[in-house]
mmCIF file of C-alpha atoms and ligand atoms in Angstrom:
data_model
loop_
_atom_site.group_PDB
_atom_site.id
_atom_site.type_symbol
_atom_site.label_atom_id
_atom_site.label_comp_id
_atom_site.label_asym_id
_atom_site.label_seq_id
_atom_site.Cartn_x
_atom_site.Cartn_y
_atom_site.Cartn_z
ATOM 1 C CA UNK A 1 -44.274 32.745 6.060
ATOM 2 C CA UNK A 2 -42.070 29.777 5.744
ATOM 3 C CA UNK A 3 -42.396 26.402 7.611
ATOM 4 C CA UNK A 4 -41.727 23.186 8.216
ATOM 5 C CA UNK A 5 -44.717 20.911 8.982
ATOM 6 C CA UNK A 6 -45.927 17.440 8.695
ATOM 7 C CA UNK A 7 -49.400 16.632 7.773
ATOM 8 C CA UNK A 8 -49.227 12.998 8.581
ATOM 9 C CA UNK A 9 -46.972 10.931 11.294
ATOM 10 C CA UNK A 10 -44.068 8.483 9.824
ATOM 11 C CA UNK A 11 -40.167 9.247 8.596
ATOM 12 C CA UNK A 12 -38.787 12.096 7.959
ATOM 13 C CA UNK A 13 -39.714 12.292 4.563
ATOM 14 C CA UNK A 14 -43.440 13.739 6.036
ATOM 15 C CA UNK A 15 -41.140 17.043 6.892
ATOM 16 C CA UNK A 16 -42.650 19.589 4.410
ATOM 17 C CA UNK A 17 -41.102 23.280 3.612
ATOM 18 C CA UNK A 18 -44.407 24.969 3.402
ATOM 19 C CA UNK A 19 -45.753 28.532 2.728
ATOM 20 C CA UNK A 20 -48.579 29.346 5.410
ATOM 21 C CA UNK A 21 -50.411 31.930 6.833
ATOM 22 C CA UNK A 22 -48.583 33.716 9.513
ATOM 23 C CA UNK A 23 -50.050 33.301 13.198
ATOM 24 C CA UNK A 24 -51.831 35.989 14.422
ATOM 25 C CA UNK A 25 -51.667 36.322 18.409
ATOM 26 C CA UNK A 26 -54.613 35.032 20.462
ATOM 27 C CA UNK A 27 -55.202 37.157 23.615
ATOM 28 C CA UNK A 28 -52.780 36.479 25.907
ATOM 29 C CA UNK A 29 -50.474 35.338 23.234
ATOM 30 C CA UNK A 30 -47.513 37.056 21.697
ATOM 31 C CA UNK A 31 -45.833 35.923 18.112
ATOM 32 C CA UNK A 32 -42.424 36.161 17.627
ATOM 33 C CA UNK A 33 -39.998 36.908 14.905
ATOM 34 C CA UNK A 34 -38.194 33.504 15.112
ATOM 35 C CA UNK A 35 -34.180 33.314 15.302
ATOM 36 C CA UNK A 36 -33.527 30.061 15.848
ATOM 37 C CA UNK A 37 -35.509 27.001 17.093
ATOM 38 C CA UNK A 38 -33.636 23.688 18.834
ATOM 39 C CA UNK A 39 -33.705 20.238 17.558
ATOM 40 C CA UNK A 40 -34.478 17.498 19.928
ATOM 41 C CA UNK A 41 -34.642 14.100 19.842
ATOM 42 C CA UNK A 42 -38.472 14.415 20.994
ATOM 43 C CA UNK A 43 -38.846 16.455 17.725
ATOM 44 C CA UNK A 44 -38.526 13.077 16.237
ATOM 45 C CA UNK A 45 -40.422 10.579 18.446
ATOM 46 C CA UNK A 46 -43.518 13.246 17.751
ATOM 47 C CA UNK A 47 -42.820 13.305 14.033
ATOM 48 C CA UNK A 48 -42.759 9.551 13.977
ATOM 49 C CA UNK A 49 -45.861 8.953 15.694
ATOM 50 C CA UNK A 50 -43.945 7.408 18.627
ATOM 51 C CA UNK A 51 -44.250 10.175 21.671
ATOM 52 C CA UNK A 52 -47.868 10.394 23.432
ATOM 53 C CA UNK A 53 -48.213 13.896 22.763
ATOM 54 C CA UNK A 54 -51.440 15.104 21.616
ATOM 55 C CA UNK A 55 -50.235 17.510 18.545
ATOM 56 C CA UNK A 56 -52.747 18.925 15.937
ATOM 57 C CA UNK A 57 -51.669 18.186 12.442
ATOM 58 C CA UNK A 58 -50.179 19.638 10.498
ATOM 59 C CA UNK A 59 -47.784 20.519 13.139
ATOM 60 C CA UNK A 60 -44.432 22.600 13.058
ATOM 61 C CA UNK A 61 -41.818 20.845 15.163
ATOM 62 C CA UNK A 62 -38.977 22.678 17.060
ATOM 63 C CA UNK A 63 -40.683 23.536 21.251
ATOM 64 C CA UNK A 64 -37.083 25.432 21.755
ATOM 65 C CA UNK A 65 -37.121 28.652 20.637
ATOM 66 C CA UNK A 66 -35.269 32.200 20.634
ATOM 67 C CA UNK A 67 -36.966 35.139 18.942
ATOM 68 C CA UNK A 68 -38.024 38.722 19.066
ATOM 69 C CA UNK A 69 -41.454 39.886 20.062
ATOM 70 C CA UNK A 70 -42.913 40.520 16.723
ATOM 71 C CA UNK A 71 -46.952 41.147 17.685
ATOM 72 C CA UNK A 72 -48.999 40.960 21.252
ATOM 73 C CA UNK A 73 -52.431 39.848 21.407
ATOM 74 C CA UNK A 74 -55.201 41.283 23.422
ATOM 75 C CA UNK A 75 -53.979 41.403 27.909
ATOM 76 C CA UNK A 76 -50.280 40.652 27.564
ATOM 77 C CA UNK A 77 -48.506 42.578 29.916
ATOM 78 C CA UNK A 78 -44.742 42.913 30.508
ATOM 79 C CA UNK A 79 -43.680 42.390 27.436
ATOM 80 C CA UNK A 80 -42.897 44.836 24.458
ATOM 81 C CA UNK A 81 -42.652 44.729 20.655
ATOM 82 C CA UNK A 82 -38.893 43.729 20.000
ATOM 83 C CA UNK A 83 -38.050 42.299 23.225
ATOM 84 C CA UNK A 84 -35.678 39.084 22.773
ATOM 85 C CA UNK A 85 -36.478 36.287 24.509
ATOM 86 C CA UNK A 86 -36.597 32.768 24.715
ATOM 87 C CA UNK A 87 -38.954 29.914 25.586
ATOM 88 C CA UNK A 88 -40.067 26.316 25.764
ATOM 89 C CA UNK A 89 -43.209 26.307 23.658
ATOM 90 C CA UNK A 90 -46.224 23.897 24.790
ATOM 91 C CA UNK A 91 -45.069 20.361 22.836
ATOM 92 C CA UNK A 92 -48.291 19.958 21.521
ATOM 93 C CA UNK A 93 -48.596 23.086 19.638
ATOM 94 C CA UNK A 94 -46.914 24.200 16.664
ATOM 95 C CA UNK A 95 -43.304 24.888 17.195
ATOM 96 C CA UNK A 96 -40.551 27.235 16.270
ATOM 97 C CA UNK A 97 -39.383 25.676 12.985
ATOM 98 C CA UNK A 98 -40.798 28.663 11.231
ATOM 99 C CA UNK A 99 -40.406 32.345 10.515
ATOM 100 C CA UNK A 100 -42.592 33.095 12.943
ATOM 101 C CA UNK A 101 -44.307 31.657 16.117
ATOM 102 C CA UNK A 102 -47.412 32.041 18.299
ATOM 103 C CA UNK A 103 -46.494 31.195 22.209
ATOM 104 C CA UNK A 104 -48.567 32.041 25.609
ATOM 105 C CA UNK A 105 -46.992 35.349 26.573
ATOM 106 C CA UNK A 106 -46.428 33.285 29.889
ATOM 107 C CA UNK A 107 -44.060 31.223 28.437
ATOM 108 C CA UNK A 108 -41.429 33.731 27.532
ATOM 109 C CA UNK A 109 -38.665 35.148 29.530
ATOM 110 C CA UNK A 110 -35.855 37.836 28.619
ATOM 111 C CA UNK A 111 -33.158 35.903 26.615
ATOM 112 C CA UNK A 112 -29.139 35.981 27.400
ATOM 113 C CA UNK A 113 -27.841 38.929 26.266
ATOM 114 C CA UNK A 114 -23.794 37.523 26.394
ATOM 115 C CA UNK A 115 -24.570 34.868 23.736
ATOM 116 C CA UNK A 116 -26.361 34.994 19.772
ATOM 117 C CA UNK A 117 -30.077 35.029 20.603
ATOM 118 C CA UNK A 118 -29.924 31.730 17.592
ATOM 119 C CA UNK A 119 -27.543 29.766 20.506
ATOM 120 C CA UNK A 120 -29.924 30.603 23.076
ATOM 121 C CA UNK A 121 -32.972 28.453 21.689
ATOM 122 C CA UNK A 122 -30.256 25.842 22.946
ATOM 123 C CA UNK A 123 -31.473 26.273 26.419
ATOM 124 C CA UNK A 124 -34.845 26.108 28.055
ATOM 125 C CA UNK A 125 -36.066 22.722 27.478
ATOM 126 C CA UNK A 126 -32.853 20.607 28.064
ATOM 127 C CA UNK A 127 -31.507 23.457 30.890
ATOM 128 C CA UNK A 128 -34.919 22.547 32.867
ATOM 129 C CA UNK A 129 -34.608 18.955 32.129
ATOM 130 C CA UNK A 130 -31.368 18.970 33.914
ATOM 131 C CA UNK A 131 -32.775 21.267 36.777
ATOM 132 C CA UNK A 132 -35.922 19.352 37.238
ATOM 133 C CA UNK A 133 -34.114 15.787 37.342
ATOM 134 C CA UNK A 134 -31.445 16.947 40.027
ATOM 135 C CA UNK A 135 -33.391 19.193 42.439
ATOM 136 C CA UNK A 136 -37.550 18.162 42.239
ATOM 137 C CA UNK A 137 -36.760 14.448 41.504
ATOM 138 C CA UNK A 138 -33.605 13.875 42.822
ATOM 139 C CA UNK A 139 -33.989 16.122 45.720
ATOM 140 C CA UNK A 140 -30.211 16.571 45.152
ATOM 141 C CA UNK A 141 -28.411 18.913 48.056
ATOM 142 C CA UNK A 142 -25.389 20.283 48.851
ATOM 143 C CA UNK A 143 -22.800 18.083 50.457
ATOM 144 C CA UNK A 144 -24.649 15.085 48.503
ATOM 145 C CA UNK A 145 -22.907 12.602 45.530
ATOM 146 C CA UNK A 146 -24.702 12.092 42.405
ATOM 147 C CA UNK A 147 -23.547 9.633 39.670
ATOM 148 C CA UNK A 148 -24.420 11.015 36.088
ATOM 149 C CA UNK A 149 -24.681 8.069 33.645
ATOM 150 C CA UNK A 150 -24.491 10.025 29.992
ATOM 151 C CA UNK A 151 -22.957 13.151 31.397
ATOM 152 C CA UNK A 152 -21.026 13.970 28.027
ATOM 153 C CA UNK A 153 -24.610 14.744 25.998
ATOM 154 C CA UNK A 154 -26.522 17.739 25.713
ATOM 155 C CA UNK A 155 -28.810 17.501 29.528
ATOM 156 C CA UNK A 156 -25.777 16.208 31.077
ATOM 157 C CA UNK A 157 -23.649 18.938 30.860
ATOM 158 C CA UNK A 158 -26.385 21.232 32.543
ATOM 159 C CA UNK A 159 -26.351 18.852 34.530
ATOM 160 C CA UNK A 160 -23.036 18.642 36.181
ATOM 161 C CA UNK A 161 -22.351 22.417 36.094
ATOM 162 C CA UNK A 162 -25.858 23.120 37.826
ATOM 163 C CA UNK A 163 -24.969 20.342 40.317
ATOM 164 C CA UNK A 164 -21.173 21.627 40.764
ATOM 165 C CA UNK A 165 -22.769 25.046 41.357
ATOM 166 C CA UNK A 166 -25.189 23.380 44.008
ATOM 167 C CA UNK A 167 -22.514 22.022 46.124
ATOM 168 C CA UNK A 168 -23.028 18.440 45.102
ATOM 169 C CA UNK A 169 -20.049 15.999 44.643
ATOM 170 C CA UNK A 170 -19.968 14.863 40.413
ATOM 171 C CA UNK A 171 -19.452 11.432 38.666
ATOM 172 C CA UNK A 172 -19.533 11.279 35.594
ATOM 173 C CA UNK A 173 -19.308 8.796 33.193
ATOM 174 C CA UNK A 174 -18.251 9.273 29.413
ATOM 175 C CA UNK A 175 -16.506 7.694 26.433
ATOM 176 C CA UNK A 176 -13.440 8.963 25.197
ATOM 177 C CA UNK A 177 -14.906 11.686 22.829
ATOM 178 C CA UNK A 178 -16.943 13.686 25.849
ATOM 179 C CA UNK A 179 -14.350 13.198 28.669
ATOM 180 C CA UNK A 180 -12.595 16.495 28.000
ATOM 181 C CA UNK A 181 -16.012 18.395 28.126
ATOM 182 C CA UNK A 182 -17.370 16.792 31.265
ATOM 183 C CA UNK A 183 -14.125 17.541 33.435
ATOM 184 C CA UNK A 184 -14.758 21.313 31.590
ATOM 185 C CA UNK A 185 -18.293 21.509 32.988
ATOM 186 C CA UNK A 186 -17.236 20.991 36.322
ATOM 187 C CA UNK A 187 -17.428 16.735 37.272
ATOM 188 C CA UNK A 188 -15.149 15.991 40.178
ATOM 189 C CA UNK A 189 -14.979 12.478 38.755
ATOM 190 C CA UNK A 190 -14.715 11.064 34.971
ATOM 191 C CA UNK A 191 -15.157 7.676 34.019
ATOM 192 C CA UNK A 192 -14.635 6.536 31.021
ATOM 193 C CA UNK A 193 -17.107 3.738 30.623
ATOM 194 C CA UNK A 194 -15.931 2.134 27.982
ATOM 195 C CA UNK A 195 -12.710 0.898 29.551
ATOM 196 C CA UNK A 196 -14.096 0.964 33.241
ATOM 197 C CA UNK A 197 -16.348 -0.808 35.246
ATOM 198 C CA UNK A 198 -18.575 1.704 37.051
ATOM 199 C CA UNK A 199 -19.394 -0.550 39.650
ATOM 200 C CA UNK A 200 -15.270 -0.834 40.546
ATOM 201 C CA UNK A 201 -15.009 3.135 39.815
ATOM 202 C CA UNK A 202 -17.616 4.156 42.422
ATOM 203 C CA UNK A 203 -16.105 3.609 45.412
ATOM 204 C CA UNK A 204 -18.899 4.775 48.041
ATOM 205 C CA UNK A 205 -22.457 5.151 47.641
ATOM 206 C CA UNK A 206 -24.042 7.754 45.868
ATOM 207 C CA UNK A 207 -27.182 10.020 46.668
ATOM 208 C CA UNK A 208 -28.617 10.214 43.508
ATOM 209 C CA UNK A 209 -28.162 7.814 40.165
ATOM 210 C CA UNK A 210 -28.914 10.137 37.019
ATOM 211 C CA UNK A 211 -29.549 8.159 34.302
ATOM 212 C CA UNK A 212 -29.257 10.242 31.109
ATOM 213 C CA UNK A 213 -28.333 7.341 28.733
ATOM 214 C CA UNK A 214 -29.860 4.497 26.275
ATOM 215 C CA UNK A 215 -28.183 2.291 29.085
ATOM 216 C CA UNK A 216 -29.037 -1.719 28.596
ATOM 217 C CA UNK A 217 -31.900 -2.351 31.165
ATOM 218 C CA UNK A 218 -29.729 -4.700 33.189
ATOM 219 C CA UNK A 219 -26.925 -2.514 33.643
ATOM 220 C CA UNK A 220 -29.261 -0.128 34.920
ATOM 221 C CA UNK A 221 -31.052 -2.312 37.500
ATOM 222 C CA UNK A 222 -27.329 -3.558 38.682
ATOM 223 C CA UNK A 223 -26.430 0.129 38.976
ATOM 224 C CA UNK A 224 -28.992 0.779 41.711
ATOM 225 C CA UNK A 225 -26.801 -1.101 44.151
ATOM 226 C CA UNK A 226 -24.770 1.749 44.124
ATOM 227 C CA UNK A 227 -27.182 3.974 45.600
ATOM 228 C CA UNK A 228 -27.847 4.341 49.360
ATOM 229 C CA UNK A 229 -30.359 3.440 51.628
ATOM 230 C CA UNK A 230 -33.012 5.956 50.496
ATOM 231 C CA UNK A 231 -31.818 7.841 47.574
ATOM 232 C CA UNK A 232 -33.097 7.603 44.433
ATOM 233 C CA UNK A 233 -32.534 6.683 41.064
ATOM 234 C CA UNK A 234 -33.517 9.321 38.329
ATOM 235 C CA UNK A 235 -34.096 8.969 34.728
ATOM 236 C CA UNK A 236 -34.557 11.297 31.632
ATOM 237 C CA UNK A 237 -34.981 8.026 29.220
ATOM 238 C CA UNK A 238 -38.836 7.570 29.384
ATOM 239 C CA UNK A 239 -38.521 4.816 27.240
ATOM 240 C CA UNK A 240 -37.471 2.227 29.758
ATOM 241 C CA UNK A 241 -38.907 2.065 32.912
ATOM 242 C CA UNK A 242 -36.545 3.317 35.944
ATOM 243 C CA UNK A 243 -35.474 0.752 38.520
ATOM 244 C CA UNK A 244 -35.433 1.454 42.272
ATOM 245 C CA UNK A 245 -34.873 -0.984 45.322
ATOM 246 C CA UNK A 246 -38.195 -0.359 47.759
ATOM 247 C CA UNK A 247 -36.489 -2.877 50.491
ATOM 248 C CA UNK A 248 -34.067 -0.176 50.503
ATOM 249 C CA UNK A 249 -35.886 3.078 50.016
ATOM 250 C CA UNK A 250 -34.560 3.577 46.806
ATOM 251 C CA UNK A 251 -36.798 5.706 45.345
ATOM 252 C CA UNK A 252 -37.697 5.537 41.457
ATOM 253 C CA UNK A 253 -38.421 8.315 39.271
ATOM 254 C CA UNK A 254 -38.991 9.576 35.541
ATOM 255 C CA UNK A 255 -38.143 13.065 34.859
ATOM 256 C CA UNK A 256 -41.482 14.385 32.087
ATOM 257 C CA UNK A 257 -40.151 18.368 31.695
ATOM 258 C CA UNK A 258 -42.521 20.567 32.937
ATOM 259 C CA UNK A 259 -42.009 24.275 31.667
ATOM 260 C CA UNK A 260 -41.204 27.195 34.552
ATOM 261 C CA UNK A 261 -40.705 30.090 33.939
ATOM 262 C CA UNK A 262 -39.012 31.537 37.231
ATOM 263 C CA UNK A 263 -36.591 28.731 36.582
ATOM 264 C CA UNK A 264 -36.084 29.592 32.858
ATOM 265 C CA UNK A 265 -35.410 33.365 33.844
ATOM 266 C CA UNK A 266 -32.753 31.855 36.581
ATOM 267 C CA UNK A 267 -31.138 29.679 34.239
ATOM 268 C CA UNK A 268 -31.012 32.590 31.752
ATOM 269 C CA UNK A 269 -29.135 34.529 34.289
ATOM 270 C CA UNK A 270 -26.907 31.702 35.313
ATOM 271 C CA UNK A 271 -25.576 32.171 31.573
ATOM 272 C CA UNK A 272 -24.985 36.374 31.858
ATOM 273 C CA UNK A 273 -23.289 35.508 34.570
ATOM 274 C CA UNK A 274 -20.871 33.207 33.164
ATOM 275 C CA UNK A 275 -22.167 30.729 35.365
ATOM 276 C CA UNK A 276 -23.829 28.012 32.882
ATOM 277 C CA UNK A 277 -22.535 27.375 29.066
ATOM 278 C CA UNK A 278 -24.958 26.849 26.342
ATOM 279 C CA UNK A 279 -23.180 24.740 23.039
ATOM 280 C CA UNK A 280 -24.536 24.495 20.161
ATOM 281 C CA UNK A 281 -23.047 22.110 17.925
ATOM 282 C CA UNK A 282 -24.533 23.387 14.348
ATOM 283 C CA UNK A 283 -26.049 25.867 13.201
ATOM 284 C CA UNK A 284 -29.018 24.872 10.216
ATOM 285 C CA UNK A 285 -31.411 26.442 8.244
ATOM 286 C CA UNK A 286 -35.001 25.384 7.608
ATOM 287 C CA UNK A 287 -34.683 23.720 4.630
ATOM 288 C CA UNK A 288 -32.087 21.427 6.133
ATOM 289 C CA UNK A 289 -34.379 20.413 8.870
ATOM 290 C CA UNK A 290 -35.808 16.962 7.168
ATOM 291 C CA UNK A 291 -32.770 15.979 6.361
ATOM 292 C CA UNK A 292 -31.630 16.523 10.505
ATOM 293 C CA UNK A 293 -34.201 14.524 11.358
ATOM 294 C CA UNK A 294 -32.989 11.429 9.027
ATOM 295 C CA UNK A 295 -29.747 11.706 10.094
ATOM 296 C CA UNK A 296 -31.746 11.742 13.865
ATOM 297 C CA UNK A 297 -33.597 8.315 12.886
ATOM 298 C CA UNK A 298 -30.327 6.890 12.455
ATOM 299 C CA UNK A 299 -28.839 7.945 15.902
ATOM 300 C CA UNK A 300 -26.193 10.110 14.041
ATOM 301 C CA UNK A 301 -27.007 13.404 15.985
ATOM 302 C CA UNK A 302 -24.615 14.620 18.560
ATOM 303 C CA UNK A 303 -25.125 17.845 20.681
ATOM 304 C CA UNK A 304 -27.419 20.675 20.381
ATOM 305 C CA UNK A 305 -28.634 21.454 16.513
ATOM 306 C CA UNK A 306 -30.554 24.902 16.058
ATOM 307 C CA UNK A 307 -32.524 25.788 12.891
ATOM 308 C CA UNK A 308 -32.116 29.704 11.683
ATOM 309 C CA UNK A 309 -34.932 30.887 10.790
ATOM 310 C CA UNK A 310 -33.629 33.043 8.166
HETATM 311 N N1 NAP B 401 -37.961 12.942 29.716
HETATM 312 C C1 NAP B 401 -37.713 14.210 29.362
HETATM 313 O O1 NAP B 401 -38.434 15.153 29.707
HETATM 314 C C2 NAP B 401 -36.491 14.471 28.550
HETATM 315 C C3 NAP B 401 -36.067 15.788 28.303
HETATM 316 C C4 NAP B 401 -34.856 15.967 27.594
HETATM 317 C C5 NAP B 401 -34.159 14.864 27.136
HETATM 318 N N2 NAP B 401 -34.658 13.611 27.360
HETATM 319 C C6 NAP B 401 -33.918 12.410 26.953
HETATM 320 O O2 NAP B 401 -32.794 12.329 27.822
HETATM 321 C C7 NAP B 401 -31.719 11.651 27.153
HETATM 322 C C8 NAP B 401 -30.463 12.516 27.219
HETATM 323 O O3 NAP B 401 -30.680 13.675 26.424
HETATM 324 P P1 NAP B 401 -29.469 14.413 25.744
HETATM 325 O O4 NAP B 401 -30.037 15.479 24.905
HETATM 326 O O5 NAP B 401 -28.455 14.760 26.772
HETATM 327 O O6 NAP B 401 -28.898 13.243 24.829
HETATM 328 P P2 NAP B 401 -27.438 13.086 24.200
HETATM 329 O O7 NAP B 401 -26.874 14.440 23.985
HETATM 330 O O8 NAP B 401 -27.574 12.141 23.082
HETATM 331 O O9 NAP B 401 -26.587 12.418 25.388
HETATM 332 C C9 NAP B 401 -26.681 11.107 25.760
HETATM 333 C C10 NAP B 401 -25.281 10.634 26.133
HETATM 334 O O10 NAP B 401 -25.398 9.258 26.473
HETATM 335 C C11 NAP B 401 -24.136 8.682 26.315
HETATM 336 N N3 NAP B 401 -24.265 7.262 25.980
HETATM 337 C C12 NAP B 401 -24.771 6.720 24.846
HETATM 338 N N4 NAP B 401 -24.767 5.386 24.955
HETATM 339 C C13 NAP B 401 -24.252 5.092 26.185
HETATM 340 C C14 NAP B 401 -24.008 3.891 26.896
HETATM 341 N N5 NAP B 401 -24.294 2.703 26.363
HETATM 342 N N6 NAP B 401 -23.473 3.947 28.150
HETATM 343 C C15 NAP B 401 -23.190 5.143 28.705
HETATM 344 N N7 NAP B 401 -23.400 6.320 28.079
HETATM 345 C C16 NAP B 401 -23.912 6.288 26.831
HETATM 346 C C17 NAP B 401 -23.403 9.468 25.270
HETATM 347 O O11 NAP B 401 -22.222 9.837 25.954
HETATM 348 P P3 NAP B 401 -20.749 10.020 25.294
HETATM 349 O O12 NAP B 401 -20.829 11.381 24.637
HETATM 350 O O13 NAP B 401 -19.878 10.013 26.489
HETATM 351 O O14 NAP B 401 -20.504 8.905 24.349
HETATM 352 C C18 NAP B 401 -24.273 10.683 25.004
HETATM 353 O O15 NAP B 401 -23.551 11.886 25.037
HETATM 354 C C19 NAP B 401 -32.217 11.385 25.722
HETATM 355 O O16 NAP B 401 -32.741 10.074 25.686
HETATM 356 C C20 NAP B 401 -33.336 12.415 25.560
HETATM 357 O O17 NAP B 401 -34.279 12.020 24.604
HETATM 358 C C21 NAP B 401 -35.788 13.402 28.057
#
C-alpha cells in the first residue's frame, strides 16, 4: 500500500511517499480502508522531533482518521467488515496517512452519516479537545461565562457551539477574518482583538479563561484577572505554561487529549443531528502531504486539512 512515513525526525523534507506492506490486524485490532486522515499541527511537532511522544520510526503521521472496516483481527466484537467509522488513533502509533490503517477496535466508533466520511476525519481529536478543555478541566456549567481566547481556529469553534449547547454564556475573541464564523457557531460575544482591548471588552468576570491561542505569555498572565475567585484558567497551548492566581483560587490547567470513545460516539451524533459542524478547509491527497507540512513549519495553515487516501 501507499504511505507517508518518516524514518528519521527533522523538516518536512523526512516526509517519504513509500510502498509498504499492508498492516495486518493484531487481535483485538481492526484495519481500515482509509478515506481521509486530518492534519494537525501535532503532526508536525512529532515529525520535527519537538512533541514528547514516544513514536516508533518509521512512523506514518495523521492520528485523525475516517475509514471503512477493511479486516478484524482475532476477539473484535461489534464491529463488521465495511462499517464506516471514525477514530483518534493512539499518537504514538502509525497513523492514517496511508491506504490503510491498523487501530484498537476500541478506538472506533460509527462515523456521521450526514457528512463525506473524508470530512469526518475532521473530528475526533480536535472535537474532544474542545470537550475535554470546557467540561473535565474547566468544569464549565450551565448558567456559567467562559472567555475563549482563539475562538476563530479549528478547537475553538467546537468549542463555542459545544459550550452554547451547554448553556454557558460565550466570548469570543477573533480578528477580522474569523469574526463572521464565531458569531455562526454560536458566541454571544465577539471581540475583535485586534482593535479591542479584552480587558475593557469583558465587562464582568468570567468562569472559565480558554486559552486556545499562541497568546504572548504576559498577556496571558494579565488575562487571569479577569477570572473569578475560583475559576480557572484553561489552556490547549502546551507549549507555555498556564497561569493561575492560587491567592484567588484560580485554578491552572493544561488540556493533554485523552481519547473516549462514549464521547466520540456523542459528538458523532451531535453532528447527525445538526447540532455540531465539522469544516474542513481542504481537501489533499497523499502525495501533497510533505509539502502541508512545510507550509505548517511556516505557520501558513489555517483550518482543518484532510489527506484522501485515494
Ligand atoms: N494540548 C492538546 O491536547 C491540543 C489538542 C488540539 C490542539 N492543540 C493546540 O491548541 C491550539 C489551538 O488549536 P487549533 O487547531 O484551534 O488552532 P488554530 O486553528 O490555528 O486556531 C488558533 C487561533 O488562534 C488565533 N490567534 C492567533 N494568534 C493570536 C493572537 N496573538 N491573539 C489572539 N488570537 C490569536 C487565530 O484566530 P483568528 O482566526 O481569529 O485570527 C487562530 O484561529 C494549537 O496550538 C494546537 O496545537 C492542543
Amino acid at each position: 500500500m501507499k504511505a507517508v512515513r518518516f524514518h528519521e525526525v527533522g523538516g518536512p523534507e523526512v516526509l517519504r511517499i513509500e510502498d509498504v506492506e499492508t498492516p495486518t490486524p493484531a487481535a483485538g485490532q481492526v484495519r481500515l480502508r482509509v478515506a481521509a486522515s486530518a492534519f494537525s499541527a501535532a503532526d508536525n511537532g512529532m515529525r520535527a522531533g519537538f512533541l514528547p511522544i514516544p513514536i516508533e520510526l518509521p512512523h506514518v503521521p495523521g492520528y485523525d482518521v475516517s475509514g471503512t472496516v477493511d479486516a478484524l483481527g482475532d476477539d473484535v466484537e461489534g464491529l463488521t467488515v465495511g462499517d464506516a467509522v471514525v477514530a483518534f488513533l493512539p499518537m504514538e502509533r502509525d497513523g492514517g496517512a496511508a491506504e490503510y490503517v491498523v487501530t484498537p477496535a476500541d478506538a472506533v466508533v460509527a462515523a456521521p452519516t450526514s457528512i463525506p466520511l473524508a470530512d469526518a476525519a475532521g473530528l475526533p481529536s480536535v472535537a474532544l479537545t474542545a470537550w475535554q478543555a470546557l467540561f473535565d478541566d474547566g468544569q464549565l456549567e450551565a448558567g456559567q461565562r467562559v472567555l475563549v481566547m482563539g475562538a476563530g481556529g479549528v478547537v475553538g469553534k467546537y468549542a463555542i457551539q459545544l459550550a452554547v449547547r451547554a448553556g454557558v454564556h460565550v466570548i469570543a475573541t477573533a480578528s477580522p477574518r474569523s469574526i463572521d464564523a464565531v458569531r455562526a457557531a454560536g458566541a454571544d460575544e465577539v471581540i475583535d482583538h485586534t482593535t479591542t482591548d479584552v480587558h475593557t471588552a469583558v465587562t464582568e468576570p468570567v468562569d472559565v479563561l480558554l486559552n486556545l491561542a499562541p497568546i504572548d505569555p504576559e498577556e496571558f498572565t494579565a488575562l487571569v484577572a479577569l477570572v473569578r475567585d475560583g475559576g480557572a484558567v484553561v489552556s490547549t497551548t502546551a507549549f507555555m505554561a498556564t497561569p493561575g492566581d492560587e491567592s484567588r483560587g484560580v485554578r491552572a490547567a493544561t488540556v493533554f487529549v485523552l481519547p473516549n470513545r462514549a464521547r466520540l460516539t456523542e459528538l458523532v451524533s451531535l453532528v447527525d443531528a445538526g447540532a455540531l459542524t465539522v469544516e474542513v478547509t481542504r481537501r489533499i491527497t497523499l502525495d501533497q502531504l510533505p509539502a502541508l507540512h512545510a507550509e505548517a513549519s511556516e505557520g501558513r495553515v489555517t483550518g482543518k486539512v484532510v489527506v484522501l487516501a485515494e
